[in-house]
């Protein structure tokens, strides 16, 4: 049995970059004491996703580069602890900042650098520079090599995000988050895991952070077992709202066996019939109604 252990750092920000750095270091050290393979932060940890309470020109100044001391500290820490760290931050972009995550492996090497594709352009995130692709990386862990992808918060609202990660081979999708995780959003995550046969690990801010409520979660993507006539609950973890470190394990061997024998994911797709999905986005929101059979 090959188990991948993830620590969900469901923690509240401190109000400053230095404070978040110190608290992040402390929480990673505590996570390592729990023998985890990956420590996952909530969305935009460097400034605590503090982009709604201040003028845009003010919070844009929070942006830092990938070679900043903040990010490099977590690179060095991952090597020191022998633990992968998925650190999130407001990244300095070309014209505007980016909402990004870097995954360092247990040797301190950068394995994945992802920028949120689906920025919330109906709100303050319209001032962010969106990413242009979804990426999957090989992560060497004590459990062996695992293929890791990432989505950030609003990305999960689009089934295409998880679908393309699955098509690129992702076994586990990391989802930093910063919003209330209620029944419908949790159902989205469950659906993405079910339809793609992929594990989805989401880390949210706790209930003492603005507009958040904890409930970090892990859906392991395995809905059926060969020796059981009924489906199983894929939810391995649903945290409460309190601040803390929550730990959950993914049985990678079970997931891989399931992906080889079940009918979801890429088994019976008809991509030639999905042309409308890949058309350029329309300017009018909501429902396009000029298509009829």
C-alpha positions as a LaTeX table, in Angstrom:
\begin{tabular}{lrrr}
\hline
Residue & $x$ (\AA) & $y$ (\AA) & $z$ (\AA) \\
\hline
Unk1 & 0.00 & 0.00 & 0.00 \\
Unk2 & 1.47 & 3.33 & $-1.12$ \\
Unk3 & 0.14 & 6.26 & 0.90 \\
Unk4 & 0.59 & 9.95 & 0.11 \\
Unk5 & 0.06 & 12.11 & 3.20 \\
Unk6 & $-1.01$ & 15.73 & 2.79 \\
Unk7 & $-1.08$ & 18.45 & 5.45 \\
Unk8 & $-3.77$ & 21.07 & 4.90 \\
Unk9 & $-2.50$ & 24.28 & 6.50 \\
Unk10 & $-5.90$ & 25.78 & 7.31 \\
Unk11 & $-4.42$ & 28.82 & 8.99 \\
Unk12 & $-5.26$ & 32.53 & 9.28 \\
Unk13 & $-2.90$ & 35.21 & 7.96 \\
Unk14 & $-1.12$ & 37.62 & 10.28 \\
Unk15 & $-1.51$ & 40.85 & 8.32 \\
Unk16 & 2.06 & 41.17 & 7.06 \\
Unk17 & 4.46 & 39.41 & 4.71 \\
Unk18 & 7.01 & 38.85 & 7.47 \\
Unk19 & 4.34 & 37.56 & 9.82 \\
Unk20 & 3.00 & 35.16 & 7.22 \\
Unk21 & 6.54 & 33.97 & 6.53 \\
Unk22 & 7.20 & 33.22 & 10.20 \\
Unk23 & 3.83 & 31.55 & 10.71 \\
Unk24 & 4.20 & 29.54 & 7.50 \\
Unk25 & 7.60 & 28.26 & 8.58 \\
Unk26 & 6.26 & 27.26 & 11.99 \\
Unk27 & 3.29 & 25.43 & 10.48 \\
Unk28 & 5.47 & 23.56 & 7.97 \\
Unk29 & 7.70 & 22.39 & 10.81 \\
Unk30 & 4.67 & 21.16 & 12.72 \\
Unk31 & 3.39 & 19.42 & 9.60 \\
Unk32 & 6.68 & 17.58 & 9.18 \\
Unk33 & 6.31 & 16.20 & 12.69 \\
Unk34 & 3.16 & 14.51 & 11.37 \\
Unk35 & 5.19 & 12.67 & 8.71 \\
Unk36 & 3.50 & 14.34 & 5.76 \\
Unk37 & 4.69 & 14.29 & 2.15 \\
Unk38 & 3.15 & 17.62 & 1.06 \\
Unk39 & 2.24 & 20.75 & 3.01 \\
Unk40 & $-0.45$ & 22.76 & 1.20 \\
Unk41 & $-1.19$ & 26.45 & 1.89 \\
Unk42 & $-4.46$ & 28.30 & 1.22 \\
Unk43 & $-4.69$ & 30.76 & $-1.67$ \\
Unk44 & $-2.27$ & 33.71 & $-1.89$ \\
Unk45 & $-0.69$ & 33.08 & 1.52 \\
Unk46 & 1.97 & 35.78 & 1.10 \\
Unk47 & $-0.59$ & 38.53 & 1.71 \\
Unk48 & $-3.47$ & 36.47 & 3.10 \\
Unk49 & $-5.58$ & 37.14 & 0.01 \\
Unk50 & $-6.06$ & 40.69 & 1.29 \\
Unk51 & $-7.18$ & 42.29 & $-1.96$ \\
Unk52 & $-10.75$ & 43.33 & $-1.13$ \\
Unk53 & $-10.27$ & 45.54 & 1.92 \\
Unk54 & $-7.76$ & 47.95 & 0.35 \\
Unk55 & $-7.39$ & 50.09 & $-2.80$ \\
Unk56 & $-6.01$ & 48.16 & $-5.76$ \\
Unk57 & $-2.89$ & 50.32 & $-6.06$ \\
Unk58 & $-2.09$ & 49.50 & $-2.44$ \\
Unk59 & $-2.44$ & 45.70 & $-2.57$ \\
Unk60 & $-0.62$ & 45.48 & $-5.89$ \\
Unk61 & 2.48 & 46.57 & $-3.98$ \\
Unk62 & 2.30 & 43.27 & $-2.06$ \\
Unk63 & 3.42 & 41.37 & $-5.17$ \\
Unk64 & 6.72 & 39.51 & $-4.83$ \\
Unk65 & 8.88 & 37.62 & $-7.28$ \\
Unk66 & 9.54 & 33.89 & $-7.37$ \\
Unk67 & 13.15 & 34.55 & $-6.39$ \\
Unk68 & 12.19 & 36.70 & $-3.39$ \\
Unk69 & 13.44 & 35.81 & 0.07 \\
Unk70 & 9.87 & 34.77 & 1.00 \\
Unk71 & 9.69 & 32.10 & $-1.70$ \\
Unk72 & 13.31 & 31.04 & $-1.39$ \\
Unk73 & 12.84 & 30.49 & 2.33 \\
Unk74 & 10.20 & 27.87 & 1.59 \\
Unk75 & 12.44 & 26.34 & $-1.06$ \\
Unk76 & 15.19 & 25.91 & 1.52 \\
Unk77 & 12.73 & 24.74 & 4.14 \\
Unk78 & 11.40 & 21.97 & 1.90 \\
Unk79 & 14.93 & 20.63 & 1.50 \\
Unk80 & 15.67 & 20.98 & 5.22 \\
Unk81 & 12.50 & 19.13 & 6.22 \\
Unk82 & 12.55 & 16.58 & 3.40 \\
Unk83 & 8.94 & 17.53 & 2.61 \\
Unk84 & 7.25 & 19.01 & $-0.44$ \\
Unk85 & 5.73 & 22.46 & 0.14 \\
Unk86 & 3.05 & 24.07 & $-2.04$ \\
Unk87 & 3.46 & 27.76 & $-1.25$ \\
Unk88 & 1.02 & 30.36 & $-2.61$ \\
Unk89 & 1.64 & 34.06 & $-3.20$ \\
Unk90 & 0.78 & 37.26 & $-5.04$ \\
Unk91 & 3.39 & 37.10 & $-7.76$ \\
Unk92 & 4.92 & 40.07 & $-9.52$ \\
Unk93 & 3.82 & 39.84 & $-13.17$ \\
Unk94 & 4.44 & 41.81 & $-16.33$ \\
Unk95 & 1.80 & 44.54 & $-16.11$ \\
Unk96 & $-0.26$ & 43.17 & $-13.21$ \\
Unk97 & 0.31 & 40.71 & $-10.34$ \\
Unk98 & $-0.50$ & 37.01 & $-10.59$ \\
Unk99 & $-2.20$ & 34.59 & $-8.23$ \\
Unk100 & 0.36 & 31.78 & $-8.12$ \\
Unk101 & 1.53 & 28.59 & $-6.44$ \\
Unk102 & 4.96 & 26.97 & $-6.47$ \\
Unk103 & 5.46 & 23.35 & $-5.45$ \\
Unk104 & 8.92 & 22.54 & $-4.13$ \\
Unk105 & 9.81 & 18.88 & $-3.73$ \\
Unk106 & 11.50 & 17.33 & $-0.71$ \\
Unk107 & 14.91 & 18.24 & $-2.15$ \\
Unk108 & 14.05 & 21.92 & $-2.59$ \\
Unk109 & 13.65 & 21.70 & $-6.35$ \\
Unk110 & 10.81 & 23.55 & $-8.06$ \\
Unk111 & 8.48 & 20.99 & $-9.60$ \\
Unk112 & 5.41 & 23.05 & $-10.47$ \\
Unk113 & 4.77 & 26.77 & $-10.96$ \\
Unk114 & 1.11 & 27.49 & $-11.61$ \\
Unk115 & $-0.77$ & 30.77 & $-12.06$ \\
Unk116 & $-4.54$ & 30.88 & $-11.64$ \\
Unk117 & $-6.16$ & 30.69 & $-15.08$ \\
Unk118 & $-9.74$ & 31.57 & $-14.12$ \\
Unk119 & $-9.28$ & 34.83 & $-12.25$ \\
Unk120 & $-12.48$ & 36.22 & $-10.74$ \\
Unk121 & $-12.85$ & 39.01 & $-13.27$ \\
Unk122 & $-16.20$ & 40.05 & $-11.80$ \\
Unk123 & $-14.37$ & 41.38 & $-8.72$ \\
Unk124 & $-10.97$ & 42.66 & $-7.62$ \\
Unk125 & $-9.20$ & 39.80 & $-9.38$ \\
Unk126 & $-9.87$ & 41.57 & $-12.69$ \\
Unk127 & $-6.67$ & 43.42 & $-11.74$ \\
Unk128 & $-4.67$ & 40.20 & $-11.89$ \\
Unk129 & $-2.82$ & 38.70 & $-14.83$ \\
Unk130 & $-4.28$ & 35.22 & $-15.49$ \\
Unk131 & $-2.22$ & 32.15 & $-16.21$ \\
Unk132 & $-2.24$ & 30.62 & $-19.68$ \\
Unk133 & $-2.12$ & 26.86 & $-19.06$ \\
Unk134 & $-2.57$ & 23.97 & $-16.64$ \\
Unk135 & 0.51 & 21.95 & $-15.78$ \\
Unk136 & 1.29 & 18.51 & $-14.36$ \\
Unk137 & 4.58 & 17.58 & $-12.73$ \\
Unk138 & 6.25 & 14.45 & $-11.41$ \\
Unk139 & 6.76 & 14.74 & $-7.66$ \\
Unk140 & 9.23 & 12.40 & $-6.00$ \\
Unk141 & 7.92 & 11.47 & $-2.55$ \\
Unk142 & 8.54 & 8.79 & 0.06 \\
Unk143 & 5.52 & 7.09 & $-1.52$ \\
Unk144 & 7.25 & 7.10 & $-4.90$ \\
Unk145 & 6.62 & 9.26 & $-7.95$ \\
Unk146 & 3.19 & 10.95 & $-8.05$ \\
Unk147 & 1.81 & 13.12 & $-10.85$ \\
Unk148 & 0.61 & 16.43 & $-9.39$ \\
Unk149 & $-1.48$ & 19.23 & $-10.91$ \\
Unk150 & $-3.00$ & 22.39 & $-9.48$ \\
Unk151 & $-6.10$ & 24.56 & $-9.65$ \\
Unk152 & $-6.67$ & 27.70 & $-7.57$ \\
Unk153 & $-10.10$ & 28.46 & $-6.06$ \\
Unk154 & $-12.35$ & 29.69 & $-8.92$ \\
Unk155 & $-10.63$ & 27.28 & $-11.33$ \\
Unk156 & $-12.66$ & 24.50 & $-9.73$ \\
Unk157 & $-15.87$ & 26.09 & $-11.07$ \\
Unk158 & $-14.87$ & 25.02 & $-14.58$ \\
Unk159 & $-14.92$ & 21.28 & $-15.33$ \\
Unk160 & $-12.35$ & 21.88 & $-18.06$ \\
Unk161 & $-9.69$ & 22.70 & $-15.44$ \\
Unk162 & $-9.68$ & 19.27 & $-13.80$ \\
Unk163 & $-10.38$ & 17.55 & $-17.12$ \\
Unk164 & $-7.27$ & 18.85 & $-18.82$ \\
Unk165 & $-5.17$ & 18.05 & $-15.77$ \\
Unk166 & $-6.49$ & 14.48 & $-15.87$ \\
Unk167 & $-5.70$ & 14.27 & $-19.60$ \\
Unk168 & $-2.17$ & 15.40 & $-18.82$ \\
Unk169 & $-1.86$ & 12.55 & $-16.34$ \\
Unk170 & $-2.56$ & 14.18 & $-12.97$ \\
Unk171 & $-3.27$ & 11.75 & $-10.15$ \\
Unk172 & $-3.58$ & 14.40 & $-7.44$ \\
Unk173 & $-4.78$ & 18.00 & $-7.88$ \\
Unk174 & $-3.84$ & 20.57 & $-5.26$ \\
Unk175 & $-6.38$ & 23.38 & $-4.78$ \\
Unk176 & $-5.42$ & 26.42 & $-2.69$ \\
Unk177 & $-8.65$ & 28.25 & $-1.82$ \\
Unk178 & $-10.02$ & 31.46 & $-0.26$ \\
Unk179 & $-13.84$ & 31.53 & $-0.08$ \\
Unk180 & $-16.72$ & 29.94 & 1.85 \\
Unk181 & $-16.77$ & 26.20 & 1.14 \\
Unk182 & $-20.46$ & 25.36 & 1.27 \\
Unk183 & $-22.38$ & 22.36 & $-0.04$ \\
Unk184 & $-22.34$ & 23.38 & $-3.70$ \\
Unk185 & $-18.62$ & 24.14 & $-3.89$ \\
Unk186 & $-17.83$ & 20.95 & $-2.01$ \\
Unk187 & $-20.07$ & 19.13 & $-4.49$ \\
Unk188 & $-18.06$ & 20.63 & $-7.35$ \\
Unk189 & $-14.89$ & 19.16 & $-5.90$ \\
Unk190 & $-16.55$ & 15.80 & $-5.39$ \\
Unk191 & $-17.78$ & 15.89 & $-8.99$ \\
Unk192 & $-14.36$ & 16.80 & $-10.40$ \\
Unk193 & $-12.81$ & 13.90 & $-8.46$ \\
Unk194 & $-15.50$ & 11.43 & $-9.52$ \\
Unk195 & $-15.65$ & 12.24 & $-13.23$ \\
Unk196 & $-11.86$ & 12.31 & $-13.64$ \\
Unk197 & $-10.84$ & 9.56 & $-11.20$ \\
Unk198 & $-8.39$ & 11.95 & $-9.60$ \\
Unk199 & $-7.72$ & 12.92 & $-5.98$ \\
Unk200 & $-8.51$ & 16.56 & $-5.19$ \\
Unk201 & $-6.99$ & 18.21 & $-2.11$ \\
Unk202 & $-8.35$ & 21.66 & $-1.21$ \\
Unk203 & $-6.92$ & 23.92 & 1.49 \\
Unk204 & $-9.02$ & 26.89 & 2.62 \\
Unk205 & $-8.58$ & 29.67 & 5.18 \\
Unk206 & $-10.31$ & 29.06 & 8.54 \\
Unk207 & $-13.48$ & 30.74 & 9.75 \\
Unk208 & $-11.56$ & 33.51 & 11.53 \\
Unk209 & $-10.28$ & 34.78 & 8.17 \\
Unk210 & $-12.50$ & 37.16 & 6.17 \\
Unk211 & $-15.18$ & 35.50 & 3.99 \\
Unk212 & $-13.86$ & 31.99 & 4.65 \\
Unk213 & $-15.07$ & 29.05 & 6.72 \\
Unk214 & $-12.42$ & 26.34 & 6.66 \\
Unk215 & $-13.79$ & 22.96 & 5.54 \\
Unk216 & $-10.61$ & 22.01 & 3.71 \\
Unk217 & $-11.22$ & 18.71 & 2.00 \\
Unk218 & $-9.80$ & 15.66 & 0.30 \\
Unk219 & $-11.72$ & 13.55 & $-2.20$ \\
Unk220 & $-9.60$ & 10.56 & $-3.19$ \\
Unk221 & $-11.34$ & 9.90 & $-6.55$ \\
Unk222 & $-12.18$ & 6.23 & $-5.90$ \\
Unk223 & $-15.94$ & 5.73 & $-6.00$ \\
Unk224 & $-16.12$ & 1.95 & $-6.35$ \\
Unk225 & $-14.20$ & $-1.00$ & $-4.96$ \\
Unk226 & $-14.08$ & $-4.35$ & $-6.77$ \\
Unk227 & $-15.33$ & $-6.34$ & $-3.77$ \\
Unk228 & $-18.25$ & $-4.03$ & $-2.94$ \\
Unk229 & $-21.61$ & $-3.78$ & $-4.76$ \\
Unk230 & $-22.16$ & $-0.20$ & $-3.62$ \\
Unk231 & $-20.32$ & 3.04 & $-4.16$ \\
Unk232 & $-18.10$ & 4.44 & $-1.41$ \\
Unk233 & $-17.74$ & 7.95 & $-0.05$ \\
Unk234 & $-14.70$ & 9.52 & $-1.72$ \\
Unk235 & $-14.47$ & 12.16 & 1.03 \\
Unk236 & $-11.42$ & 11.28 & 3.11 \\
Unk237 & $-11.34$ & 14.63 & 4.89 \\
Unk238 & $-13.71$ & 17.51 & 5.50 \\
Unk239 & $-12.26$ & 19.79 & 8.15 \\
Unk240 & $-14.34$ & 21.95 & 10.44 \\
Unk241 & $-13.99$ & 25.73 & 10.47 \\
Unk242 & $-11.28$ & 26.01 & 13.09 \\
Unk243 & $-7.72$ & 27.03 & 12.44 \\
Unk244 & $-5.25$ & 24.16 & 12.43 \\
Unk245 & $-3.29$ & 21.56 & 10.50 \\
Unk246 & $-5.43$ & 18.78 & 9.09 \\
Unk247 & $-3.86$ & 15.61 & 7.72 \\
Unk248 & $-5.22$ & 13.02 & 5.30 \\
Unk249 & $-3.81$ & 10.13 & 3.29 \\
Unk250 & $-4.35$ & 9.12 & $-0.34$ \\
Unk251 & $-3.95$ & 5.45 & $-1.18$ \\
Unk252 & $-2.06$ & 5.88 & $-4.45$ \\
Unk253 & $-2.03$ & 2.16 & $-5.28$ \\
Unk254 & $-5.81$ & 1.96 & $-4.85$ \\
Unk255 & $-6.28$ & 5.03 & $-7.04$ \\
Unk256 & $-4.08$ & 3.66 & $-9.81$ \\
Unk257 & $-5.79$ & 0.30 & $-9.78$ \\
Unk258 & $-9.16$ & 2.05 & $-9.95$ \\
Unk259 & $-8.08$ & 4.19 & $-12.91$ \\
Unk260 & $-7.04$ & 1.07 & $-14.83$ \\
Unk261 & $-10.34$ & $-0.75$ & $-14.45$ \\
Unk262 & $-13.11$ & 1.87 & $-14.25$ \\
Unk263 & $-15.09$ & 3.68 & $-16.95$ \\
Unk264 & $-14.67$ & 7.37 & $-16.09$ \\
Unk265 & $-11.85$ & 9.78 & $-16.93$ \\
Unk266 & $-10.58$ & 9.32 & $-20.47$ \\
Unk267 & $-12.06$ & 5.88 & $-21.14$ \\
Unk268 & $-15.09$ & 6.63 & $-23.31$ \\
Unk269 & $-14.83$ & 10.29 & $-24.26$ \\
Unk270 & $-15.90$ & 11.66 & $-27.70$ \\
Unk271 & $-13.67$ & 14.75 & $-28.02$ \\
Unk272 & $-14.47$ & 15.24 & $-31.73$ \\
Unk273 & $-18.03$ & 16.13 & $-30.68$ \\
Unk274 & $-17.05$ & 18.81 & $-28.18$ \\
Unk275 & $-16.09$ & 21.57 & $-30.62$ \\
Unk276 & $-18.28$ & 24.27 & $-29.09$ \\
Unk277 & $-16.43$ & 23.96 & $-25.78$ \\
Unk278 & $-13.18$ & 25.14 & $-27.35$ \\
Unk279 & $-14.62$ & 28.15 & $-29.19$ \\
Unk280 & $-13.42$ & 31.59 & $-28.15$ \\
Unk281 & $-15.30$ & 32.86 & $-25.12$ \\
Unk282 & $-18.23$ & 35.12 & $-25.89$ \\
Unk283 & $-18.55$ & 38.64 & $-24.54$ \\
Unk284 & $-22.08$ & 38.16 & $-23.22$ \\
Unk285 & $-22.12$ & 36.27 & $-19.91$ \\
Unk286 & $-24.40$ & 33.42 & $-18.90$ \\
Unk287 & $-26.17$ & 31.26 & $-21.49$ \\
Unk288 & $-25.51$ & 31.29 & $-25.20$ \\
Unk289 & $-28.83$ & 30.43 & $-26.82$ \\
Unk290 & $-28.19$ & 30.61 & $-30.55$ \\
Unk291 & $-27.41$ & 26.90 & $-30.85$ \\
Unk292 & $-30.25$ & 24.52 & $-31.57$ \\
Unk293 & $-30.34$ & 20.91 & $-32.66$ \\
\hline
\end{tabular}
